[in-house]
Short mmCIF file of C-alpha atoms in Angstrom, two decimals:
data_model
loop_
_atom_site.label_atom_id
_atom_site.label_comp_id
_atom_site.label_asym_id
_atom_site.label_seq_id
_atom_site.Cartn_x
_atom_site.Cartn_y
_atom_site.Cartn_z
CA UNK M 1 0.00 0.00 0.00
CA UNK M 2 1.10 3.92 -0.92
CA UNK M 3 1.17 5.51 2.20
CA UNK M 4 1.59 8.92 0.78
CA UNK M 5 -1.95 8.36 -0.51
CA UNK M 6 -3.65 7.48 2.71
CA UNK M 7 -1.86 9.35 5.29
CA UNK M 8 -1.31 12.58 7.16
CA UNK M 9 2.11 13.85 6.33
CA UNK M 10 2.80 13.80 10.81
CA UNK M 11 1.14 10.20 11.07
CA UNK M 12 3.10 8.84 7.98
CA UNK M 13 6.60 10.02 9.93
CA UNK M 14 5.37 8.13 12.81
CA UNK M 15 4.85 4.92 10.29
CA UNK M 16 8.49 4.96 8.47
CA UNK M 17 10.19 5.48 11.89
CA UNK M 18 8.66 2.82 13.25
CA UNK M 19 8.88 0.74 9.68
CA UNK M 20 12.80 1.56 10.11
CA UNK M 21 13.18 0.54 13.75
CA UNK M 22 11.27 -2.62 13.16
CA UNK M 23 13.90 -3.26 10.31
CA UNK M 24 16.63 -2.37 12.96
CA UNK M 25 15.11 -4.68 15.55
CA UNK M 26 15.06 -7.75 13.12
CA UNK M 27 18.33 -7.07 12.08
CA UNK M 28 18.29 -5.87 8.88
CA UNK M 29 19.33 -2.60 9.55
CA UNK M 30 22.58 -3.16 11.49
CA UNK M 31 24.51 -1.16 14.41
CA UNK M 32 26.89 1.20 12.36
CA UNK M 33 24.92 0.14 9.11
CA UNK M 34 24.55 3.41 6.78
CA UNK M 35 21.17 3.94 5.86
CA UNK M 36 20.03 3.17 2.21
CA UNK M 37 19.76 6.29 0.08
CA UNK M 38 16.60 8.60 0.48
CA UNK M 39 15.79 7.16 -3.39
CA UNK M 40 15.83 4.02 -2.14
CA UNK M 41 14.15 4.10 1.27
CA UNK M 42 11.39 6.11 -0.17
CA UNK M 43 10.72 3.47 -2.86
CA UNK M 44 11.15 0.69 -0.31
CA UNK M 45 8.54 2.10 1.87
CA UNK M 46 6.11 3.94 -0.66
CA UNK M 47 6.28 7.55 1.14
CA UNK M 48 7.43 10.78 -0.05
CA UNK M 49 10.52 12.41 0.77
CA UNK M 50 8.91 14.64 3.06
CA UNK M 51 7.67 11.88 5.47
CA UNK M 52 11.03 9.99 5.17
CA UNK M 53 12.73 13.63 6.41
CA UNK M 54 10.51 13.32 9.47
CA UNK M 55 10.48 10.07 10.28
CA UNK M 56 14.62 10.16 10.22
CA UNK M 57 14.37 13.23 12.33
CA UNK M 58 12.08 11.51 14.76
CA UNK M 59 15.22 8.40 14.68
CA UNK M 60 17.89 10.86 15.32
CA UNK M 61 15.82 12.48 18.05
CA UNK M 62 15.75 9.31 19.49
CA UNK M 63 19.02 8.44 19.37
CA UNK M 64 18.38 5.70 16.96
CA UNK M 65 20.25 6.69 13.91
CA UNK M 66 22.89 9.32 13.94
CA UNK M 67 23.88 11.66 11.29
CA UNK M 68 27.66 12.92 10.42
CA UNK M 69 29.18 15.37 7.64
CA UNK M 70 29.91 13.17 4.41
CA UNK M 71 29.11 9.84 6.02
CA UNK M 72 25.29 10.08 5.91
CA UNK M 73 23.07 8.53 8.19
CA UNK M 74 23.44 5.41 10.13
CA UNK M 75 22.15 2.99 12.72
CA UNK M 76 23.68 4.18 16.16
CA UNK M 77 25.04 1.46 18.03
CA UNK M 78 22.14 0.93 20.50
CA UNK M 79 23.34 -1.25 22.97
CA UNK M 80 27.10 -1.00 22.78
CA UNK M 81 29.62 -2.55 25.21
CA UNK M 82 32.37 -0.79 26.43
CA UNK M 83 34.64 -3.89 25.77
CA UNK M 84 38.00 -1.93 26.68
CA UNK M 85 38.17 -2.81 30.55
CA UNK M 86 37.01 -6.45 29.75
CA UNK M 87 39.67 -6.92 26.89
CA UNK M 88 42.14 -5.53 29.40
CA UNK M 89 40.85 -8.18 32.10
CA UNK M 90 41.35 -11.13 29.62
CA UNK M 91 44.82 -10.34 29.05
CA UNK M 92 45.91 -10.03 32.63
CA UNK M 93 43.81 -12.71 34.12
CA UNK M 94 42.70 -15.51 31.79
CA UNK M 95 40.10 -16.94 33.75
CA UNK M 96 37.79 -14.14 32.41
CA UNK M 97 37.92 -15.58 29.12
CA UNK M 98 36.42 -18.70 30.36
CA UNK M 99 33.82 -16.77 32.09
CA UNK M 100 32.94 -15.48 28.59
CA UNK M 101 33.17 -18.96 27.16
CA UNK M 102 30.62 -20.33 29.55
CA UNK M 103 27.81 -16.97 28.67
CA UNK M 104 28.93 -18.21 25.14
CA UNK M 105 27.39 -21.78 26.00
CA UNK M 106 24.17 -20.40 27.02
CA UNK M 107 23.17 -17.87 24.45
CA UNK M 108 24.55 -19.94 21.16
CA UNK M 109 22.89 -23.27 22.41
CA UNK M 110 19.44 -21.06 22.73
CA UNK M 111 20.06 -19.08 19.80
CA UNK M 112 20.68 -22.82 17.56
CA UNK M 113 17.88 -24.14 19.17
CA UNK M 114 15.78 -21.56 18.58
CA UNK M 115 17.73 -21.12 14.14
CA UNK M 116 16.58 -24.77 14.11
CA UNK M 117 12.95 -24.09 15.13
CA UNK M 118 12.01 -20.84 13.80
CA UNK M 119 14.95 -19.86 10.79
CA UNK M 120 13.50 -19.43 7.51
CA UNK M 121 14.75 -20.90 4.21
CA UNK M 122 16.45 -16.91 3.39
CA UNK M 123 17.95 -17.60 7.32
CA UNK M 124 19.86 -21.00 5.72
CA UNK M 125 20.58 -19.96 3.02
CA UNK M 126 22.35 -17.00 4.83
CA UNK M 127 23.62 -19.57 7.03
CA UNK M 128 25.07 -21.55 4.34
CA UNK M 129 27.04 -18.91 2.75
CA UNK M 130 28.86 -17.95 6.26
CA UNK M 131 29.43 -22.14 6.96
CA UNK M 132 30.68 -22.35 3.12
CA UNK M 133 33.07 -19.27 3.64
CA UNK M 134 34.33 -20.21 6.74
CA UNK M 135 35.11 -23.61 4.98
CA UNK M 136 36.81 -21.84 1.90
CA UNK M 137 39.09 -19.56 4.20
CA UNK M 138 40.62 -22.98 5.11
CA UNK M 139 42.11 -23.64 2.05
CA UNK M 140 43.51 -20.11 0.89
CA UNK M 141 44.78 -18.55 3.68
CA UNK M 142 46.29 -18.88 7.24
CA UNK M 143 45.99 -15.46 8.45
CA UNK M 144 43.84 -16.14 12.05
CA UNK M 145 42.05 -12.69 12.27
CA UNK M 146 40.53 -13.70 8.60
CA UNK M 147 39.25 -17.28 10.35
CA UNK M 148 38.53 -15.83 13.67
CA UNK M 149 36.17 -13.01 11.62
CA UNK M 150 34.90 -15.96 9.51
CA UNK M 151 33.97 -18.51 12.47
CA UNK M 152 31.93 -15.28 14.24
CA UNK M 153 30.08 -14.66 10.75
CA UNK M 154 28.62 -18.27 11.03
CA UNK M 155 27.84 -18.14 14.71
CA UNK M 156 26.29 -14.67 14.47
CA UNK M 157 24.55 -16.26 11.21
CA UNK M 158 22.91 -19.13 13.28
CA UNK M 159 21.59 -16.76 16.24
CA UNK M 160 20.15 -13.91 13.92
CA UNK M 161 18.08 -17.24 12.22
CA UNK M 162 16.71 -17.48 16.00
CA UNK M 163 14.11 -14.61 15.10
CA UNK M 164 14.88 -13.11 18.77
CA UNK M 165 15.52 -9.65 18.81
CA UNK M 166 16.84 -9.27 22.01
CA UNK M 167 18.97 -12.33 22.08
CA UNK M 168 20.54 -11.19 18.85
CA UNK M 169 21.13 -7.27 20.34
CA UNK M 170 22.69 -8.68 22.90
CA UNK M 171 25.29 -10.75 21.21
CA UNK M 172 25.86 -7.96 18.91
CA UNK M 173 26.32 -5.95 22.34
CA UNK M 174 28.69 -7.91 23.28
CA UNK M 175 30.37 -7.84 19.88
CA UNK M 176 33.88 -7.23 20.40
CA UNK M 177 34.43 -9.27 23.41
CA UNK M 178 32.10 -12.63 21.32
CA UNK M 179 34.82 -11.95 18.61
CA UNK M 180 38.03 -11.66 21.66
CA UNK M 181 36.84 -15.42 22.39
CA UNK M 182 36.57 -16.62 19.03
CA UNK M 183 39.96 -15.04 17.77
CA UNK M 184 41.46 -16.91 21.00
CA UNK M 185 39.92 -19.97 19.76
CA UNK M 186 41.32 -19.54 16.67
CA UNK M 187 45.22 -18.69 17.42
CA UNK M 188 45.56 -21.37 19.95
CA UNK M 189 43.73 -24.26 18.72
CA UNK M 190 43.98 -24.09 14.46
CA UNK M 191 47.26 -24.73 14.36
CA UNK M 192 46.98 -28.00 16.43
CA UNK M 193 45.37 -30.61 13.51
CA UNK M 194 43.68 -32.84 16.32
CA UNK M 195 41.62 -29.83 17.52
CA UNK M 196 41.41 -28.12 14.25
CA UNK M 197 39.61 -31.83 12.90
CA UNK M 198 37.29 -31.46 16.18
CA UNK M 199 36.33 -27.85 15.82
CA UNK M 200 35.36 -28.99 11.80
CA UNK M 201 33.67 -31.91 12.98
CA UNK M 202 31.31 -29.43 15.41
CA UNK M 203 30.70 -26.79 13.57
CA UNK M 204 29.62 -29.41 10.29
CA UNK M 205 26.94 -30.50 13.56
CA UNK M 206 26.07 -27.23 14.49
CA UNK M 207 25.27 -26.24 10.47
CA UNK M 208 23.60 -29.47 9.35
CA UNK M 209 21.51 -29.67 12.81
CA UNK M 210 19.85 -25.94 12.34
CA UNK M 211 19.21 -26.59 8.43
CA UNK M 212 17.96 -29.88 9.37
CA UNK M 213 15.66 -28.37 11.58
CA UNK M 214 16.66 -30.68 14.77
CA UNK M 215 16.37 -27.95 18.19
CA UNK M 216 17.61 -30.33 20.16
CA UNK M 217 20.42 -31.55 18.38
CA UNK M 218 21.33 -27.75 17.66
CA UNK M 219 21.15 -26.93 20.68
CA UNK M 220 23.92 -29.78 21.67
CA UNK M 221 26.11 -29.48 19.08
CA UNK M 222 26.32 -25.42 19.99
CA UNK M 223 27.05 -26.22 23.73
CA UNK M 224 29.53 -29.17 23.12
CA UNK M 225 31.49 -26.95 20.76
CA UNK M 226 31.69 -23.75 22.86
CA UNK M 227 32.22 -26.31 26.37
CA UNK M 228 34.92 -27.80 23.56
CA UNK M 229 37.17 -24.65 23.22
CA UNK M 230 36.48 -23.60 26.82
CA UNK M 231 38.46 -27.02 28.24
CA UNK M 232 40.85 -27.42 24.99
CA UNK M 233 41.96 -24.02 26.29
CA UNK M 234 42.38 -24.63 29.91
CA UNK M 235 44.44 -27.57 29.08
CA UNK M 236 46.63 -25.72 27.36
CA UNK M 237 47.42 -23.34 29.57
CA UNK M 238 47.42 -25.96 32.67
CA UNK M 239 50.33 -27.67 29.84
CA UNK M 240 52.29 -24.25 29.46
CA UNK M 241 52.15 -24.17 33.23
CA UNK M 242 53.58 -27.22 34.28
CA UNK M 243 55.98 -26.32 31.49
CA UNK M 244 57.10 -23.64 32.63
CA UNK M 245 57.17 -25.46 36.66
CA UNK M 246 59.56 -27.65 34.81
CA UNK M 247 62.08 -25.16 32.90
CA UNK M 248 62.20 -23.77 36.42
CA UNK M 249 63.15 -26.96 38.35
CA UNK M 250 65.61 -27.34 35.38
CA UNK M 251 66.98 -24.04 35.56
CA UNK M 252 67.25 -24.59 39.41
CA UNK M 253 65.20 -21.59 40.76
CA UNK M 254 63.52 -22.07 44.10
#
């Protein structure tokens, strides 16, 4: 339906701003995202310049979408993490990364769950193109910030298919420290085959489960694969620790 044809010009702003946040809530419209052009957004959602002028004031005024000087206008980051203090945290006491892993455990096993019961064939096929890429990075390069980015894609894939707003804001919240995890995953577990075979094997159980439409089985195969890394990781550093016990005794210090 035209609503330039059937609206006031004050009740048609009302409409597109709350056409746009509903796109933002569903996450089409991403944090940081620059808005479509006013051509396009005024096609898109049938309403005259005019009304899309107000309704983008009514965003702004909102704090919803900002507006800078040669960038245009674009979705504010509305529930943004100051990651800083956290990042600082993991790299001066490790444990905090395995408190991560574990809030990891809990929202990707309910977001899989929920992929598997609710994601649409556009959600796998989305879903498919992250798994597929993360596959194909295997086989051309080695650089770990390229995985690590690749790995997130697919796991932020599989909980935007879970058709909960909130749960999906809140991993994108948490954004930064999500992709911290994943990037430690990544650098201290690819380059060991027998892990790097395991993490394959999970993630192929974790894809085929949510496109199969199996909750259950999603919901496993996210948990076991996040619970995975978490313990892979502490043995690893409980191996560098008794290595470094040793070089000590070897070395004779006290």
């Amino acid at each position: 339906m035209d609503m330039k044809a059937v609206q006031p010009a004050r009740l048609v702003a009302d409409i597109v701003a709350e056409r746009i946040e509903g796109l933002i809530a569903d996450g089409v419209l991403k944090s940081g995202q620059i808005l479509p052009s006013e051509r396009r957004l005024t096609e898109k959602l049938g309403v005259s310049r005019t009304a899309l002028r107000e309704g983008l004031h009514l965003l702004r005024a909102r704090g919803i979408i900002h507006t800078e000087q040669g960038r245009g206008s674009y979705v504010a980051q509305i529930a943004k993490v100051d990651a800083e203090p956290l990042v600082h945290l993991f790299q001066s006491q490790p444990r905090t990364l395995y408190d991560l892993l574990e809030v990891r455990a809990l929202l990707e096993g309910e977001s899989a769950r929920l992929a598997a019961l609710r994601g649409t064939e556009a959600d796998f096929i989305m879903i498919r193109r992250r798994y597929e890429a993360m596959l194909a990075a295997h086989d051309r390069t080695t650089d770990t910030a390229t995985h690590a980015h690749l790995d997130h894609a697919f796991h932020l894939s599989v909980c935007e298919a879970s058709h909960n707003p909130v749960l999906v804001h809140t991993l994108q919240a948490l954004n930064d420290l999500m992709l911290g995890s994943v990037f430690a995953c990544v650098n201290n577990l690819y380059h060991r085959e027998p892990l790097k075979r395991e993490i394959d094997r999970q993630h192929a159980e974790l894809f085929q489960s949510v496109v199969g439409r199996q909750p259950e089985q999603a919901h496993r195969a996210a948990t076991a694969h996040v619970d995975k890394v978490r313990q892979s990781l502490s043995d690893i550093e409980q191996e560098e620790q008794r290595l470094v016990r040793a070089t000590r005794r070897l070395e004779g210090w006290a």
